[in-house]
Coordinates of C-alpha atoms and ligand atoms in Angstrom, one line a residue:
M713 CA 49.1 29.6 49.8
T714 CA 49.9 31.8 52.9
A715 CA 48.9 35.1 53.2
D716 CA 52.7 36.3 53.0
N717 CA 52.8 34.7 49.6
H718 CA 49.8 36.9 48.4
Q719 CA 52.0 40.2 49.9
S720 CA 54.7 39.0 47.5
I721 CA 52.9 38.4 44.6
E722 CA 50.9 41.2 44.5
R723 CA 53.9 43.5 45.2
H724 CA 55.3 42.1 42.2
F725 CA 53.3 41.9 40.2
C726 CA 50.8 45.2 40.8
V727 CA 52.2 48.4 40.2
D728 CA 53.6 49.6 43.7
T729 CA 51.4 53.1 44.1
Y730 CA 49.3 51.7 47.7
V731 CA 50.1 52.0 51.6
N732 CA 50.7 48.0 52.2
R733 CA 48.5 47.6 55.4
G734 CA 49.8 44.3 55.9
L735 CA 46.7 42.8 55.7
T736 CA 45.2 40.2 53.4
L737 CA 41.8 40.4 53.9
V738 CA 40.1 37.5 51.6
K739 CA 36.1 37.9 52.8
G740 CA 34.1 39.8 54.5
Q741 CA 30.7 39.4 56.7
G742 CA 28.3 42.1 58.4
V743 CA 30.6 44.9 59.8
Y744 CA 34.1 41.8 60.2
L745 CA 36.3 41.9 57.4
Y746 CA 38.6 37.8 57.3
D747 CA 41.8 37.6 56.8
S748 CA 43.4 34.3 55.4
S749 CA 43.8 32.3 58.3
G750 CA 39.9 32.9 59.3
D751 CA 40.8 36.0 61.7
R752 CA 38.2 38.3 62.0
Y753 CA 38.9 42.1 62.0
L754 CA 36.1 45.5 63.1
D755 CA 35.9 47.1 59.5
L756 CA 35.3 51.1 60.7
M757 CA 36.6 52.0 56.5
S758 CA 33.8 50.1 55.0
N759 CA 37.0 50.5 52.2
Y760 CA 37.1 53.6 52.5
G761 CA 33.1 54.2 52.0
V762 CA 32.1 51.8 50.0
N763 CA 30.6 49.0 51.4
I764 CA 27.8 50.9 53.6
F765 CA 25.9 48.0 54.5
G766 CA 29.0 46.1 55.0
Y767 CA 29.8 42.5 53.7
R768 CA 27.4 39.9 52.6
H769 CA 23.7 41.8 53.3
P770 CA 21.3 39.5 52.3
D771 CA 19.0 42.0 49.8
I772 CA 22.3 43.7 47.7
T773 CA 23.8 39.7 47.6
R774 CA 20.6 38.4 46.2
A775 CA 19.5 41.8 44.1
L776 CA 23.5 41.7 42.2
A777 CA 23.1 37.5 42.1
E778 CA 19.9 37.8 40.4
Q779 CA 20.9 40.8 37.9
L780 CA 24.2 38.2 37.2
E781 CA 22.1 35.3 36.0
K782 CA 20.0 38.0 33.3
L783 CA 22.7 40.6 31.5
T784 CA 25.4 41.8 33.3
T785 CA 26.7 45.2 30.9
L786 CA 24.4 46.7 28.2
H787 CA 26.1 49.9 26.1
G788 CA 24.5 53.3 26.5
S789 CA 22.7 53.3 23.4
F790 CA 20.0 50.1 24.4
N791 CA 17.4 50.7 26.8
N792 CA 17.5 48.3 30.2
D793 CA 14.6 48.2 32.8
V794 CA 16.7 48.1 36.0
R795 CA 18.8 51.2 34.2
A796 CA 15.3 53.0 33.6
V797 CA 14.5 52.6 37.2
A798 CA 17.4 52.9 39.2
A799 CA 17.7 56.7 37.2
K800 CA 14.6 57.2 38.0
A801 CA 14.2 56.4 41.7
L802 CA 17.7 58.0 41.5
V803 CA 17.2 60.9 40.2
R804 CA 13.8 61.5 42.9
R805 CA 15.9 60.8 45.7
C806 CA 17.6 63.4 45.4
A807 CA 15.4 66.0 43.9
A808 CA 16.2 69.6 44.8
G809 CA 16.1 70.7 41.1
L810 CA 18.2 67.8 39.7
S811 CA 16.2 66.0 37.1
R812 CA 19.2 63.5 35.2
V813 CA 21.5 61.3 35.6
F814 CA 24.9 60.1 33.8
F815 CA 26.3 57.0 34.9
S816 CA 30.2 56.0 35.0
N817 CA 31.9 53.9 37.2
S818 CA 34.0 55.5 39.4
G819 CA 33.5 58.9 41.9
S820 CA 36.7 60.4 39.6
E821 CA 34.8 59.9 36.6
A822 CA 31.6 61.3 37.9
I823 CA 34.0 64.7 38.7
E824 CA 35.1 64.1 34.9
A825 CA 31.8 64.1 33.8
A826 CA 31.0 67.1 35.8
L827 CA 33.5 69.4 34.5
K828 CA 32.7 68.7 31.2
F829 CA 29.1 69.4 31.9
A830 CA 29.7 72.6 33.0
V831 CA 32.3 73.7 30.0
L832 CA 29.3 72.7 28.0
A833 CA 26.8 74.5 30.4
T834 CA 28.4 77.7 30.6
Q835 CA 31.3 77.6 27.5
K836 CA 33.8 79.3 29.8
K837 CA 37.1 76.8 31.1
R838 CA 37.8 78.9 35.0
F839 CA 37.5 76.6 38.1
V840 CA 37.3 77.9 41.1
A841 CA 38.1 74.4 43.7
A842 CA 39.1 74.5 47.1
V843 CA 41.7 74.1 49.1
H844 CA 43.0 70.7 50.8
G845 CA 39.8 69.7 48.9
Y846 CA 39.7 65.8 46.9
H847 CA 38.4 65.4 43.9
G848 CA 39.9 62.4 42.0
K849 CA 43.1 61.4 40.6
T850 CA 42.2 60.8 37.5
L851 CA 44.0 64.0 34.8
G852 CA 40.5 66.4 34.8
S853 CA 39.7 65.6 38.6
L854 CA 43.1 65.3 39.7
S855 CA 43.2 69.1 38.1
A856 CA 40.3 70.5 40.8
T857 CA 42.0 68.4 43.6
D858 CA 44.8 70.0 45.6
G859 CA 48.4 69.3 47.0
Q860 CA 51.4 69.5 45.2
K861 CA 52.9 65.5 46.2
Y862 CA 49.9 64.6 44.0
R863 CA 49.9 67.7 41.4
Q864 CA 53.8 68.4 40.6
A865 CA 54.3 65.9 38.6
F866 CA 51.5 66.3 35.7
A867 CA 51.7 70.1 35.8
P868 CA 50.7 71.5 33.6
L869 CA 46.8 70.5 34.4
L870 CA 43.6 71.5 33.2
W871 CA 42.2 74.8 32.3
E872 CA 42.4 77.3 34.1
F873 CA 41.4 76.3 38.2
E874 CA 41.5 78.8 41.1
T875 CA 41.6 77.6 45.2
V876 CA 40.3 79.3 48.0
E877 CA 40.2 78.6 51.3
F878 CA 37.1 76.0 52.2
G879 CA 34.6 76.9 54.5
N880 CA 35.3 80.9 53.8
S881 CA 32.9 82.2 51.6
Q882 CA 33.9 85.7 52.0
A883 CA 37.3 84.1 50.2
L884 CA 34.9 82.5 47.5
E885 CA 33.3 86.0 46.7
E886 CA 36.7 87.7 45.7
V887 CA 37.4 85.3 43.7
L888 CA 34.0 85.3 41.8
S889 CA 33.5 86.4 38.5
S890 CA 31.4 86.5 35.4
Q891 CA 34.1 84.4 34.1
V892 CA 33.8 81.2 36.4
A893 CA 32.6 77.9 34.6
A894 CA 32.1 76.5 38.4
V895 CA 32.6 76.4 41.8
I896 CA 33.5 72.7 43.2
L897 CA 33.1 71.5 46.6
E898 CA 32.9 68.7 48.9
P899 CA 30.1 69.4 52.1
I900 CA 32.8 67.8 53.9
Q901 CA 36.3 67.9 53.3
G902 CA 36.5 63.8 53.7
E903 CA 40.5 63.2 52.1
A904 CA 42.2 66.7 54.2
G905 CA 41.1 65.3 57.9
I906 CA 37.5 65.5 57.9
Y907 CA 36.0 69.0 58.1
P908 CA 32.8 70.2 58.1
P909 CA 32.1 73.8 57.5
S910 CA 30.3 75.9 59.6
P911 CA 26.2 75.5 59.2
G912 CA 25.2 78.4 56.6
Y913 CA 28.3 77.9 54.3
L914 CA 27.2 76.2 51.4
K915 CA 24.1 78.6 52.0
K916 CA 26.4 81.4 50.7
V917 CA 28.4 79.9 48.4
R918 CA 25.3 78.7 46.0
Q919 CA 23.9 82.3 46.6
L920 CA 27.6 84.1 45.4
C921 CA 27.3 81.1 42.5
D922 CA 24.0 82.2 41.5
R923 CA 25.3 86.2 41.6
H924 CA 27.7 85.4 39.3
G925 CA 26.5 82.9 36.9
A926 CA 28.9 80.3 38.2
I927 CA 27.4 76.5 38.2
L928 CA 28.1 74.6 41.2
I929 CA 29.4 71.6 41.7
V930 CA 29.4 69.5 44.5
D931 CA 30.9 66.7 44.9
E932 CA 29.2 64.0 47.2
V933 CA 31.1 60.5 46.2
Q934 CA 32.0 60.4 50.6
T935 CA 29.7 62.3 51.7
G936 CA 26.6 61.3 50.0
C937 CA 24.4 57.4 49.9
G938 CA 23.5 58.4 53.8
R939 CA 27.3 58.4 55.0
T940 CA 26.1 61.9 57.5
G941 CA 22.7 60.8 58.1
P942 CA 20.4 62.9 55.1
F943 CA 20.6 61.0 51.3
L944 CA 23.1 63.7 50.2
A945 CA 25.8 65.5 53.0
S946 CA 24.6 68.6 51.7
Q947 CA 20.4 68.4 51.4
S948 CA 20.8 69.4 55.5
E949 CA 21.3 73.3 53.8
E950 CA 18.4 72.8 51.7
I951 CA 20.1 74.3 48.6
S952 CA 19.5 73.7 44.7
Y953 CA 21.2 72.2 41.9
D954 CA 23.1 72.6 39.4
I955 CA 25.5 69.1 39.7
V956 CA 25.9 66.3 42.1
C957 CA 28.7 64.2 42.1
L958 CA 28.3 60.4 43.9
G959 CA 30.7 57.0 44.0
K960 CA 31.6 54.9 46.4
G961 CA 28.9 53.1 48.0
L962 CA 26.2 53.8 46.4
A963 CA 26.0 50.7 44.1
G964 CA 26.0 48.0 47.3
G965 CA 29.7 47.6 46.2
M966 CA 29.7 47.8 42.4
P967 CA 32.1 50.0 40.4
V968 CA 30.0 53.2 40.1
G969 CA 29.6 56.9 39.7
A970 CA 26.9 59.1 38.8
T971 CA 26.9 62.8 37.9
L972 CA 23.5 64.6 38.3
V973 CA 22.2 67.5 36.8
N974 CA 19.2 70.2 36.4
D975 CA 17.2 70.7 33.1
K976 CA 19.8 73.5 32.1
V977 CA 22.6 72.0 33.0
A978 CA 21.0 68.6 30.7
N979 CA 20.2 70.5 27.6
S980 CA 23.0 72.1 27.2
I981 CA 25.2 68.1 27.1
P982 CA 25.4 67.4 22.7
K983 CA 24.9 63.6 21.8
H984 CA 27.8 61.5 21.7
I985 CA 30.0 63.9 23.5
H986 CA 31.0 62.0 26.9
T987 CA 29.8 58.3 27.1
S988 CA 30.8 55.2 29.1
T989 CA 30.9 51.2 27.0
L990 CA 30.7 49.9 31.6
G991 CA 28.3 53.2 32.6
G992 CA 25.4 52.8 33.7
N993 CA 25.7 48.8 33.5
P994 CA 22.6 47.0 34.4
L995 CA 24.7 45.1 37.6
A996 CA 25.5 47.8 39.6
C997 CA 22.3 49.8 38.3
A998 CA 21.0 46.5 40.2
G999 CA 23.1 47.4 42.9
I1000 CA 22.3 50.9 42.7
L1001 CA 18.1 50.3 43.1
S1002 CA 18.6 47.7 46.2
T1003 CA 21.0 50.7 48.3
L1004 CA 18.3 52.6 47.5
N1005 CA 15.8 50.8 48.5
I1006 CA 17.6 49.5 51.9
L1007 CA 19.2 53.1 52.8
D1008 CA 15.5 54.1 53.8
K1009 CA 14.4 56.8 57.3
T1010 CA 15.0 54.2 59.9
L1011 CA 19.2 53.4 58.6
R1012 CA 19.9 57.1 58.2
A1013 CA 18.1 57.7 61.7
H1014 CA 20.3 55.3 63.0
V1015 CA 23.7 56.3 61.3
E1016 CA 22.7 60.1 62.6
E1017 CA 22.4 58.2 66.3
V1018 CA 25.4 56.0 66.3
G1019 CA 27.6 58.5 64.9
S1020 CA 26.2 61.1 67.4
Y1021 CA 27.5 58.3 70.0
F1022 CA 30.6 57.3 67.4
I1023 CA 31.8 61.1 67.7
D1024 CA 30.9 61.7 71.7
Q1025 CA 32.6 58.5 72.9
L1026 CA 35.8 60.1 71.3
T1027 CA 35.8 63.2 72.9
L1028 CA 35.2 61.7 76.0
I1029 CA 38.4 60.3 76.1
K1030 CA 40.9 62.2 78.2
S1031 CA 44.5 62.1 76.6
K1032 CA 47.2 63.7 75.3
H1033 CA 47.4 63.2 72.0
I1034 CA 44.2 63.3 71.2
V1035 CA 43.6 67.0 69.2
A1036 CA 40.2 67.0 68.1
V1037 CA 37.1 65.1 66.8
R1038 CA 35.6 66.1 64.2
G1039 CA 32.5 65.1 61.7
K1040 CA 28.9 63.9 61.0
G1041 CA 27.1 60.9 60.8
L1042 CA 29.6 58.0 60.4
M1043 CA 32.3 60.0 58.7
I1044 CA 34.6 60.8 61.5
G1045 CA 37.9 62.1 62.7
L1046 CA 40.4 62.0 65.3
E1047 CA 43.7 64.0 64.8
V1048 CA 46.1 63.6 66.8
K1049 CA 49.4 65.4 67.5
E1050 CA 51.5 62.8 66.0
N1051 CA 52.5 59.6 65.2
R1052 CA 48.9 58.8 63.3
D1053 CA 50.5 55.6 61.2
Q1054 CA 51.5 54.4 64.2
L1055 CA 48.3 54.5 65.7
L1056 CA 46.8 52.5 62.6
K1057 CA 48.8 49.7 62.8
S1058 CA 48.1 49.6 66.4
L1059 CA 44.4 49.4 65.7
Q1060 CA 45.2 47.0 63.4
R1061 CA 46.8 44.9 65.8
H1062 CA 43.6 45.2 67.8
H1063 CA 42.0 43.9 64.9
I1064 CA 39.9 46.9 64.1
L1065 CA 40.6 49.1 60.7
A1066 CA 40.9 53.0 60.3
I1067 CA 42.0 54.9 57.6
P1068 CA 44.0 57.6 57.4
A1069 CA 42.8 61.1 56.0
G1070 CA 45.1 64.5 55.8
D1071 CA 48.7 64.3 57.5
K1072 CA 47.5 63.6 61.1
V1073 CA 44.1 62.4 61.8
V1074 CA 42.2 58.5 62.3
R1075 CA 39.4 58.5 59.7
F1076 CA 36.4 56.3 60.3
L1077 CA 34.1 55.4 57.7
P1078 CA 31.6 52.7 59.2
P1079 CA 29.5 50.5 57.5
F1080 CA 25.8 51.2 58.3
L1081 CA 25.1 48.8 60.3
V1082 CA 27.7 49.6 62.7
Q1083 CA 26.5 48.9 66.1
K1084 CA 27.6 51.1 69.9
K1085 CA 28.8 47.9 70.7
H1086 CA 31.1 48.4 68.1
V1087 CA 32.0 52.0 69.2
D1088 CA 33.0 50.3 72.4
L1089 CA 34.9 48.3 71.5
L1090 CA 37.1 50.8 69.4
V1091 CA 37.7 53.5 72.2
T1092 CA 38.2 50.2 74.8
A1093 CA 41.4 49.7 72.3
L1094 CA 42.0 53.3 71.6
K1095 CA 42.2 54.4 75.4
Q1096 CA 44.0 51.1 76.0
I1097 CA 46.7 52.2 72.6
L1098 CA 46.9 55.8 74.2
R1099 CA 47.5 54.6 77.1
D1100 CA 50.6 52.4 77.1
Ligands
LIG2615 C1 35.2 63.5 47.4 C2 35.8 62.6 46.5 N1 35.4 62.7 45.8 C3 36.3 61.9 44.5 C4 36.5 60.6 44.9 C5 37.0 60.0 43.4 O1 36.7 58.6 43.4 P1 37.4 57.1 43.0 O2 38.8 56.5 43.8 O3 35.9 56.4 42.9 O4 37.7 57.8 42.0 C6 36.8 60.6 46.2 C7 37.4 59.6 46.6 O5 38.2 59.1 47.7 C8 36.5 61.5 47.4 O6 36.8 61.4 48.6

């Protein structure tokens, strides 16, 4: 069966809700993905930030294969060796007051749990989120996500959500009151187009939340797990935490969500109120443990070094089509004046895969094993495309 066949079958049998990239990918190795005719593509998007160690990393493959032989799923009402060790390792890795974790199966689910936990901890249902913020598309997470194109059809959404300009602590100060349950923010806005706030912003947000008794929910689904260098992007600000959400690459490519909470929040969550049949399954937990082991200081330093090189090299490209280069570590956005989708298609024709963000941004979320030589390949292709 050919790639064309697979595309038309998917089009026919899957709900048609994704942009179609016209590419059937069947396997991966290292930082490369392969199509059905064996052609190789340089992966600079790691499946929207999931495959942080690329494909077929031997430690991940071994850990998952071994767990597959033992036990794949186990309901949270029974204890499990791997889940216990993974939970302890993850809580210890995040630290700064976080003492417990609730496991689920996606970033959106991690946000759903965070919102419910914030209501339980405060007995309030008013939230503040950011303009252009993205937290997922399930009904609860969609209530925190900005953007009429996602929300309009489903209004009214949950509870009371108000949005303020991202990066502007004064705007936040104006809407905060003792009625607010929680503020929910990404440390760097991803889906919006890779917008890092000025240094000190999160610290200020933390202070404002403390002043008004509001919980701070830090959405690290895209920025976490070493994507920007530190395990959590927000760790560069040395804040204390109430709730942190993780997902994407946390389990080495297995579906996962994690909502980490401090003691105060944990103690306000009654039994039965929020559970998940598959959350914390031993297979995903084996992926989490392996991920935490691989993600050592050396690899995080590599992310920072190659990330700086990546940003520098993009910045050096002289082209009237480029508006800005933004990012941190290996979370990078290249904003162009127009024809962003055309640029993504041209890169794909050069066998380089990147993804969109916002309306005009090409987003790069490469696997952490990417090297400077891969960045050079991208820059050569970009120069040629932009010149043509
Ligand atoms: C910051 C952030 N939060 C939440 C989500 C939702 O995660 P998922 O698509 O796994 O449900 C995403 C997904 O891109 C995200 O970037």
